[in-house]
CSV table of C-alpha atoms and ligand atoms in Angstrom, one decimal:
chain,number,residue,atom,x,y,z
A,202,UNK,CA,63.9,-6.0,-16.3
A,203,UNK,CA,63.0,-9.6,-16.1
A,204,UNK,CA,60.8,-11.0,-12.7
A,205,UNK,CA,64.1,-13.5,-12.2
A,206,UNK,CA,67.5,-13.0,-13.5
A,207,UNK,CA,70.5,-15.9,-12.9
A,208,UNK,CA,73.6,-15.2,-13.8
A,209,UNK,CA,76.4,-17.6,-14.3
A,210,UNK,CA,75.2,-19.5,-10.6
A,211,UNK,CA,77.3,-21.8,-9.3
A,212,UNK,CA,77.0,-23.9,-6.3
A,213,UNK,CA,79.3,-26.0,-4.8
A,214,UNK,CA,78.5,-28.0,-1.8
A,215,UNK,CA,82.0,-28.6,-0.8
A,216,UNK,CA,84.0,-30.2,-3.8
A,217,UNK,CA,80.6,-31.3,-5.3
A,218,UNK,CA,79.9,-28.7,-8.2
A,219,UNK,CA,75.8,-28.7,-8.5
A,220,UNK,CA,75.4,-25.8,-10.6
A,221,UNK,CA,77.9,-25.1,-12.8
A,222,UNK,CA,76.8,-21.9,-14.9
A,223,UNK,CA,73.4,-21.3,-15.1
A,224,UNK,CA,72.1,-18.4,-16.7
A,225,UNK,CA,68.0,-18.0,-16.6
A,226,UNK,CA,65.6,-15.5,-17.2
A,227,UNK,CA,61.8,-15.3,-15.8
A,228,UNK,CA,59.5,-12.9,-17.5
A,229,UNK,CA,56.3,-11.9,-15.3
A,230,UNK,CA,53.3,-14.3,-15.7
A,231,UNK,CA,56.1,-17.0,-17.6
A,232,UNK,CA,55.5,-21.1,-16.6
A,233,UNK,CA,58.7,-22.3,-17.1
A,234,UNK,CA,59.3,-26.2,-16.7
A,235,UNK,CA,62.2,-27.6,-15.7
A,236,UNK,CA,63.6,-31.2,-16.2
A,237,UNK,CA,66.7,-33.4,-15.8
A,238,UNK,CA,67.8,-36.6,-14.5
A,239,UNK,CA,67.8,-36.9,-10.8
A,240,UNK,CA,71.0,-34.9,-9.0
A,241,UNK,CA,71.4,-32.5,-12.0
A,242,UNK,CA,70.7,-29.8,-9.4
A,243,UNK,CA,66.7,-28.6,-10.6
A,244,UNK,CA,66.3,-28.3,-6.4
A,245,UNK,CA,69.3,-26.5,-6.0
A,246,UNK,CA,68.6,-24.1,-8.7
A,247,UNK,CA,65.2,-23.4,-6.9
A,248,UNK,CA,66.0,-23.3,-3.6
A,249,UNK,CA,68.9,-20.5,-5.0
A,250,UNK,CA,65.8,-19.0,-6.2
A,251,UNK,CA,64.0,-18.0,-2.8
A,252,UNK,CA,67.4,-18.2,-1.0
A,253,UNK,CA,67.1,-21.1,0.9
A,254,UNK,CA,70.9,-22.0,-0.6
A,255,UNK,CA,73.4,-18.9,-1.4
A,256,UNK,CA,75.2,-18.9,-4.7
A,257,UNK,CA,78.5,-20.5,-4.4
A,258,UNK,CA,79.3,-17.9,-7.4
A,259,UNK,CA,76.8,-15.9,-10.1
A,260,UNK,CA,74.2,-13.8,-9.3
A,261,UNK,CA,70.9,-14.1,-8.5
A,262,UNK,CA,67.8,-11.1,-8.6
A,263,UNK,CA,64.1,-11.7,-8.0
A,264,UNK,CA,62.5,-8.4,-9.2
A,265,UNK,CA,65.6,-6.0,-9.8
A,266,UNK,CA,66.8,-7.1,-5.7
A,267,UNK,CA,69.9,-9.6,-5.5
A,268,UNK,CA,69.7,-12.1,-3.0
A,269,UNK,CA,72.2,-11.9,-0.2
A,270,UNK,CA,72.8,-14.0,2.7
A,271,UNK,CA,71.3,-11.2,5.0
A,272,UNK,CA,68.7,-11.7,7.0
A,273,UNK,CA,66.6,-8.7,6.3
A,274,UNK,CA,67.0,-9.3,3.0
A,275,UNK,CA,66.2,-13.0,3.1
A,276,UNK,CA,62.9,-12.1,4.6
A,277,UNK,CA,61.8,-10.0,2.1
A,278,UNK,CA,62.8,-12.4,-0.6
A,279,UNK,CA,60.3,-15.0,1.5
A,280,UNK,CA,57.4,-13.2,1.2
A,281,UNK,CA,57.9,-12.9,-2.8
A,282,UNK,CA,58.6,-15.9,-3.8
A,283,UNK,CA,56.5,-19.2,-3.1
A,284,UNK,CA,57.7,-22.4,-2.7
A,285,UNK,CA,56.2,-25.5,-2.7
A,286,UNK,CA,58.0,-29.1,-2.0
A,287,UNK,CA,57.4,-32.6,-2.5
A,288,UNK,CA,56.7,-33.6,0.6
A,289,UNK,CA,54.1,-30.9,1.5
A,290,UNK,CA,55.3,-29.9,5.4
A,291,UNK,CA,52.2,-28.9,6.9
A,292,UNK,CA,52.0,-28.2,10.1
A,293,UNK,CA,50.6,-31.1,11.6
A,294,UNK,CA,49.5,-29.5,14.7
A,295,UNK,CA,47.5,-26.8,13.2
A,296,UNK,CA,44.0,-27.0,10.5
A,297,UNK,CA,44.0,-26.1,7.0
A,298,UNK,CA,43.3,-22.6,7.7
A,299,UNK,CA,45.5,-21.9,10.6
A,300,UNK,CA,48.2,-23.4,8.1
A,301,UNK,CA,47.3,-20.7,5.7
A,302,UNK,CA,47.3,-17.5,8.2
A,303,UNK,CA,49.8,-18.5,10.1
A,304,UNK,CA,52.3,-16.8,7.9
A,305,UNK,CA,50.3,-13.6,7.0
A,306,UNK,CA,49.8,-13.3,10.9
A,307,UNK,CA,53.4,-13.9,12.3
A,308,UNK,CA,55.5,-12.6,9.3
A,309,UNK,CA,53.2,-9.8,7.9
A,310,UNK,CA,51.2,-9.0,11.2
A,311,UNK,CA,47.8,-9.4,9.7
A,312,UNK,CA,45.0,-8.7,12.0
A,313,UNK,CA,43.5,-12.3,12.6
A,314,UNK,CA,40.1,-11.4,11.1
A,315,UNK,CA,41.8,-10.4,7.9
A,316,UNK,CA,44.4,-13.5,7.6
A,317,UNK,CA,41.2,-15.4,8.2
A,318,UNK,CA,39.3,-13.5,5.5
A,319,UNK,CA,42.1,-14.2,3.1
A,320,UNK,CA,43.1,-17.6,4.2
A,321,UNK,CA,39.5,-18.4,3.6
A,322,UNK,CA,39.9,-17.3,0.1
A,323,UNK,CA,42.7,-18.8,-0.7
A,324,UNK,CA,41.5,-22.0,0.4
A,325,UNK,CA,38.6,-21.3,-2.0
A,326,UNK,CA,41.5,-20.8,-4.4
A,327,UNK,CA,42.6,-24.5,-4.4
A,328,UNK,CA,39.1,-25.8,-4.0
A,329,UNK,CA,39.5,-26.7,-0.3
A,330,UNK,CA,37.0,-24.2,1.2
A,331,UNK,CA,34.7,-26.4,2.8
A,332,UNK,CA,38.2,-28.0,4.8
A,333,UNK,CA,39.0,-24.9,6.6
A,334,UNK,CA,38.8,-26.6,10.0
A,335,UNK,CA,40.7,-30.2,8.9
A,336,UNK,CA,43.7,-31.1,10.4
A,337,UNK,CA,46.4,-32.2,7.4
A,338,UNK,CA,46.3,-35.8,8.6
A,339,UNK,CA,42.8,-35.9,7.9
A,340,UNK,CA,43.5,-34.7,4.5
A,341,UNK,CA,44.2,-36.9,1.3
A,342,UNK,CA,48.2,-36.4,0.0
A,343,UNK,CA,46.2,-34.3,-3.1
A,344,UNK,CA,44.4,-32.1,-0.1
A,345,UNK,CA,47.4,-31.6,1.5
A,346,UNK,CA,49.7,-30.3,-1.4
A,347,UNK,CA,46.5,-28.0,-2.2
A,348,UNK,CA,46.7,-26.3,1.6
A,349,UNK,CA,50.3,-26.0,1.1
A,350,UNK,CA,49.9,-24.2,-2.5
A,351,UNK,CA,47.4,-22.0,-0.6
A,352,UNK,CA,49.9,-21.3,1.9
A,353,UNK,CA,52.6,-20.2,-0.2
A,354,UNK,CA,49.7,-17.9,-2.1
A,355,UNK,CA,48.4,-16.1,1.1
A,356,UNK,CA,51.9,-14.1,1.2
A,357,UNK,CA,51.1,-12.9,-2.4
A,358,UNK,CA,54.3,-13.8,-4.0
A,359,UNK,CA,55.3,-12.5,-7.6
A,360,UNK,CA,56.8,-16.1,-8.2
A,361,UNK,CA,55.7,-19.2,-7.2
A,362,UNK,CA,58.3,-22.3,-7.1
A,363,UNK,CA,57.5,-26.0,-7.1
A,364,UNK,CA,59.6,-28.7,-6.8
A,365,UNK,CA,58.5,-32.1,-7.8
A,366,UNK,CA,54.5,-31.1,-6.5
A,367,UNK,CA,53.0,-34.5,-7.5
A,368,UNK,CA,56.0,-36.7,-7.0
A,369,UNK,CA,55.0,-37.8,-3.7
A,370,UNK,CA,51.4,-38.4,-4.1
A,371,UNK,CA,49.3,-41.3,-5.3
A,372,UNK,CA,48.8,-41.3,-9.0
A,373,UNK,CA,44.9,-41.2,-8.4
A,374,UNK,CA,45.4,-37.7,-6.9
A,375,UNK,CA,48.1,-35.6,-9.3
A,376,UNK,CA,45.3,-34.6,-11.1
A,377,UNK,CA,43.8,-32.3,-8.7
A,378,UNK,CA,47.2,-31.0,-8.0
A,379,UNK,CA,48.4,-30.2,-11.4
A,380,UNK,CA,44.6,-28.7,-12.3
A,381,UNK,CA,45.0,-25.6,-9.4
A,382,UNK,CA,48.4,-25.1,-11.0
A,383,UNK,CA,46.7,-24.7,-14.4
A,384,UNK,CA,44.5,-22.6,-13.4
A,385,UNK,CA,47.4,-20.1,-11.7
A,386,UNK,CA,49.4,-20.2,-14.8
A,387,UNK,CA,46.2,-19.1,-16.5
A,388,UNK,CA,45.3,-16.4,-13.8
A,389,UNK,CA,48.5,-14.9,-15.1
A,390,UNK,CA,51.3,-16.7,-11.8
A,391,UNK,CA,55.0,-16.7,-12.6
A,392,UNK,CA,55.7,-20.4,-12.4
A,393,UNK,CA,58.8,-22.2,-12.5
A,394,UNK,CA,58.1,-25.5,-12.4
A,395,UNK,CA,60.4,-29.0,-11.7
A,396,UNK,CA,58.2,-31.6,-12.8
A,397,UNK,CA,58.1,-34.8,-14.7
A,398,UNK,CA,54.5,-34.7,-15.8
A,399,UNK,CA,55.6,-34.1,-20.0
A,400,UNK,CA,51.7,-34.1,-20.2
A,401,UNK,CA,51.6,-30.6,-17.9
A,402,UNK,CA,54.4,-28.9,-19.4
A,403,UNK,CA,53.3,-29.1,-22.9
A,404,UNK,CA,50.3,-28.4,-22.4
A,405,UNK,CA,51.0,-25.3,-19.5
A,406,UNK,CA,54.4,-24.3,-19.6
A,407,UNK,CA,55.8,-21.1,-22.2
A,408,UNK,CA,58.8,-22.7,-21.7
A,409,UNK,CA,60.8,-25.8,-20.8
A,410,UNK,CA,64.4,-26.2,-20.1
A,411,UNK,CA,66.6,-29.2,-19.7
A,412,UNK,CA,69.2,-30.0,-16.7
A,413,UNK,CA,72.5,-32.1,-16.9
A,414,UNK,CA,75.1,-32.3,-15.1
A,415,UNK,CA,74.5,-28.5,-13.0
A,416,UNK,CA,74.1,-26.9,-16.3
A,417,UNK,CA,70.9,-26.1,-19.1
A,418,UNK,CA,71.4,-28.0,-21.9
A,419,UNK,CA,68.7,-27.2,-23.9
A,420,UNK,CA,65.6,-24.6,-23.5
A,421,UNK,CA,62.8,-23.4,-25.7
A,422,UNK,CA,59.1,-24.1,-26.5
A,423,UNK,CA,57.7,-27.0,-24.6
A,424,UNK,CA,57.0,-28.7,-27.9
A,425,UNK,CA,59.8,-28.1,-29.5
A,426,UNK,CA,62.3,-29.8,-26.2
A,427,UNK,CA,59.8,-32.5,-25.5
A,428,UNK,CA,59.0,-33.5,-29.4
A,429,UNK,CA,62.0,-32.6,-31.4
A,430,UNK,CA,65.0,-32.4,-28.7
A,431,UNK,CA,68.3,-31.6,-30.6
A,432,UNK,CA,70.6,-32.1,-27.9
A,433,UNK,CA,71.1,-35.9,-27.7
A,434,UNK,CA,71.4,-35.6,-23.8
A,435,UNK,CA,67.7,-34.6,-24.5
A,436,UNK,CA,66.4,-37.0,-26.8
A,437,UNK,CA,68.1,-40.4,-24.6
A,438,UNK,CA,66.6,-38.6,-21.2
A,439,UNK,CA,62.9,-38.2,-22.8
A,440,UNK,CA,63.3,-41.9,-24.6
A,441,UNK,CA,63.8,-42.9,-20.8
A,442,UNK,CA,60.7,-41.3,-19.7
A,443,UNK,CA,58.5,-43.4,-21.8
B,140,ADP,P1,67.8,-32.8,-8.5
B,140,ADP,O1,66.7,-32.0,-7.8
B,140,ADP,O2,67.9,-32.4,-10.0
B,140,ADP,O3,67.5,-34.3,-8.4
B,140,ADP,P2,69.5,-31.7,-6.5
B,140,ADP,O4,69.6,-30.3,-6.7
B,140,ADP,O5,68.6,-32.2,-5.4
B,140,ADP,O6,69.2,-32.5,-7.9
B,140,ADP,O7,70.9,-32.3,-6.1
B,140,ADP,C1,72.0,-32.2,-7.0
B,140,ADP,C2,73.3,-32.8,-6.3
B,140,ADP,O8,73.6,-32.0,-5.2
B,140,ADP,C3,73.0,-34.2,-5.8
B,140,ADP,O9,74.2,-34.9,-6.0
B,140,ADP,C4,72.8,-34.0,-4.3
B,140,ADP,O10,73.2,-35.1,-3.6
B,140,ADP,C5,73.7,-32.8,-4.0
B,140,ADP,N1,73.2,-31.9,-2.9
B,140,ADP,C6,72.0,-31.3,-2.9
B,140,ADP,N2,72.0,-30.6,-1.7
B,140,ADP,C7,73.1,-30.8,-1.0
B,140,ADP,C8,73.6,-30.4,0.2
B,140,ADP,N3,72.9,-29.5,1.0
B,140,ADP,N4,74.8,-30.8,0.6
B,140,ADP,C9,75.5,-31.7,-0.2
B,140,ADP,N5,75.1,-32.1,-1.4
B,140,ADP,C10,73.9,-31.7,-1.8
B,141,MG,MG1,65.0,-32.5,-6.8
């Protein structure tokens, strides 16, 4: 059994159709990429991933359990899949580490010692180690989206989503961003990825797949969509890019 399985998902949000049939398959330590003009529904389809929006129709399963709008079952889902936005949502009130723990602590009950131990860690993880005690507006944009990938990684999730993870920041600081995602993907992370950084997903991703209009329109290796795109929805998106 696959690590994600989408069947036929649709969502509406009332008579908008977003998703309008999208099937999808995630295979344990996959990076898949995905890409599509803006409002061709790559958030939706993630946050239908770790069930922060229900399927309007379709079915979605995150390692062989279906997600339902059920609390208990939400939960769960939370603590297996990672997400990780745009805009990074720290919690401005509380340092780098408490940012971290705070979920290991509250959701899982960790002792403090040991959600310090491992927030530590993963804050080694993404380089920030020596920022432990920061607060996240004394953090660059690049620092920030770092503590918030650590965040998502403290509740050991088998998947980790990203939506658009460099989009807000400075172009100076994607780098550093993009880099502790590399090194993930290599450690083995299931990744599915909404970027538009062409330069990460051919060089990272197993696979890439292309949104329009709610639906995939094309999927396979990352240099066969990027280089030789057959559908011409494909081709005039990518020509736009450069
Ligand atoms: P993308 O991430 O590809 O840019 P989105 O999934 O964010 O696209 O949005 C797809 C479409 O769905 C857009 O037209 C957007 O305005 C609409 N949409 C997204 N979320 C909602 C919502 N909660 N209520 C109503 N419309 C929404
Ligand atoms: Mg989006």
């Amino acid at each position: 059994m696959s690590l994600v399985e989408v069947r036929n998902l649709h969502k509406r949000f009332g008579t908008l159709e977003v998703l309008r049939g999208v099937d999808l398959t995630v295979e344990p330590g996959e990076v898949v990429v995905f890409v599509g003009p803006s409002g061709c529904g790559k958030s939706t389809l993630l946050r239908c991933l770790c069930g922060l929006e229900m399927p309007t129709e379709g079915e979605v399963v995150v390692g062989g359990v279906p997600v339902r709008d059920e609390a208990k079952a939400l939960q769960a889902l939370h603590r297996r899949v990672g997400m990780v936005f745009q805009r990074f949502h720290l919690f401005p009130h509380l340092s780098a580490l408490d940012n971290v723990t705070l979920a290991p602590r509250k959701v899982l009950g960790m002792p403090d010692a040991e959600a310090e131990a491992l927030g530590r860690r993963m804050l080694e993880m993404v380089h920030l180690g020596e920022k432990a005690g920061a607060w996240p507006e004394q953090l660059s944009g690049g620092q920030q989206q770092r503590v918030a990938i650590a965040r998502a990684l403290a509740m050991k999730p088998e998947v980790m989503l990203f939506d658009e993870p460099t989009s807000a920041l400075d172009p100076e600081l994607v780098g550093e961003v993009l880099e502790v995602m590399r090194e993930l993907a290599r450690e083995g992370m299931t990744m599915c990825v909404v970027t538009h950084e062409m330069g990460f997903a051919e060089d990272v991703a197993h696979r890439v797949l292309f949104m329009d209009g709610g639906k995939v329109v094309e999927e396979g290796a990352p240099q066969q969509v990027l280089r030789e795109p057959k559908q011409p929805r494909t081709r005039e998106f990518l020509s736009r890019l450069l």
